[in-house]
Amino acid sequence: MQSISAVDRFAVALESLTAREREVVRWLGGGKTNSEVAIINGISENTVKHYVTEIFNKLAVSNRTQLVRRLTEHEARGPVYNTQVY
């Protein structure tokens, strides 16, 4: 049995995100703050914080820098899965 790479695990984890979580990831990847994401999406900042926590848990990252780095690695690898978030 072949081991799944960290990049592949990340791609699979991206598939588990809801449509709203993917939208939040897109804005976070673009450098938006929680407050800005809330205004753009017409939701509360607390709701954005909830989404960010869920995203970090699902993608096994602990901060925005890790998230952006992992997204960049994923995008550089190419569309192995249908997981494009941008």
CSV table of C-alpha atoms in Angstrom, one decimal:
chain,number,residue,atom,x,y,z
A,1,MET,CA,0.0,0.0,0.0
A,2,GLN,CA,1.3,3.4,-1.0
A,3,SER,CA,1.5,6.2,1.6
A,4,ILE,CA,-0.4,9.4,0.8
A,5,SER,CA,1.8,12.5,0.7
A,6,ALA,CA,1.2,15.6,2.8
A,7,VAL,CA,0.3,17.5,-0.4
A,8,ASP,CA,-2.3,14.8,-1.3
A,9,ARG,CA,-3.7,14.9,2.2
A,10,PHE,CA,-4.1,18.6,1.8
A,11,ALA,CA,-5.9,18.2,-1.5
A,12,VAL,CA,-8.3,15.7,0.0
A,13,ALA,CA,-8.9,18.0,3.0
A,14,LEU,CA,-9.7,20.9,0.6
A,15,GLU,CA,-12.4,18.6,-0.9
A,16,SER,CA,-14.0,18.5,2.6
A,17,LEU,CA,-14.6,22.2,2.8
A,18,THR,CA,-18.1,23.6,2.4
A,19,ALA,CA,-18.8,26.2,-0.3
A,20,ARG,CA,-18.8,28.9,2.3
A,21,GLU,CA,-15.5,27.7,3.8
A,22,ARG,CA,-13.9,27.7,0.3
A,23,GLU,CA,-15.1,31.3,-0.1
A,24,VAL,CA,-13.5,32.3,3.2
A,25,VAL,CA,-10.3,30.5,2.2
A,26,ARG,CA,-10.3,32.5,-1.0
A,27,TRP,CA,-10.5,35.8,0.9
A,28,LEU,CA,-8.0,34.7,3.6
A,29,GLY,CA,-5.6,33.7,0.9
A,30,GLY,CA,-5.9,37.2,-0.6
A,31,GLY,CA,-4.9,38.8,2.7
A,32,LYS,CA,-8.3,39.9,4.0
A,33,THR,CA,-9.0,40.3,7.7
A,34,ASN,CA,-11.9,38.5,9.5
A,35,SER,CA,-13.6,41.9,9.6
A,36,GLU,CA,-13.2,42.4,5.9
A,37,VAL,CA,-14.4,38.9,5.1
A,38,ALA,CA,-17.4,39.5,7.2
A,39,ILE,CA,-18.4,42.7,5.4
A,40,ILE,CA,-17.8,41.2,2.0
A,41,ASN,CA,-19.9,38.2,2.7
A,42,GLY,CA,-22.6,39.9,4.8
A,43,ILE,CA,-22.0,37.8,7.9
A,44,SER,CA,-20.8,38.5,11.4
A,45,GLU,CA,-17.1,38.6,12.3
A,46,ASN,CA,-17.9,35.8,14.9
A,47,THR,CA,-19.2,33.6,12.1
A,48,VAL,CA,-16.0,34.2,10.1
A,49,LYS,CA,-14.0,33.3,13.2
A,50,HIS,CA,-16.0,30.0,13.4
A,51,TYR,CA,-15.3,29.3,9.7
A,52,VAL,CA,-11.6,30.1,10.2
A,53,THR,CA,-11.4,27.6,13.1
A,54,GLU,CA,-13.2,24.9,11.1
A,55,ILE,CA,-10.9,25.6,8.0
A,56,PHE,CA,-7.7,25.4,10.1
A,57,ASN,CA,-8.9,22.1,11.7
A,58,LYS,CA,-9.9,20.5,8.4
A,59,LEU,CA,-6.7,21.6,6.7
A,60,ALA,CA,-4.4,20.8,9.7
A,61,VAL,CA,-2.9,24.3,9.8
A,62,SER,CA,-2.6,26.6,12.8
A,63,ASN,CA,-2.4,30.1,11.2
A,64,ARG,CA,-3.0,32.1,8.1
A,65,THR,CA,0.7,31.9,7.0
A,66,GLN,CA,0.6,28.1,7.0
A,67,LEU,CA,-2.7,28.2,5.2
A,68,VAL,CA,-1.3,30.4,2.4
A,69,ARG,CA,1.9,28.4,2.2
A,70,ARG,CA,-0.1,25.1,1.8
A,71,LEU,CA,-2.4,26.7,-0.8
A,72,THR,CA,0.6,27.9,-2.7
A,73,GLU,CA,2.2,24.4,-2.6
A,74,HIS,CA,-1.1,22.9,-3.7
A,75,GLU,CA,-1.6,25.3,-6.6
A,76,ALA,CA,2.0,24.8,-7.8
A,77,ARG,CA,1.5,21.1,-7.9
A,78,GLY,CA,-1.3,21.5,-10.4
A,79,PRO,CA,-4.9,20.3,-10.5
A,80,VAL,CA,-4.5,16.7,-9.4
A,81,TYR,CA,-7.9,17.0,-7.8
A,82,ASN,CA,-10.8,19.3,-8.4
A,83,THR,CA,-9.9,21.5,-5.5
A,84,GLN,CA,-9.1,24.9,-6.9
A,85,VAL,CA,-10.2,27.6,-4.4
A,86,TYR,CA,-9.1,30.7,-6.2
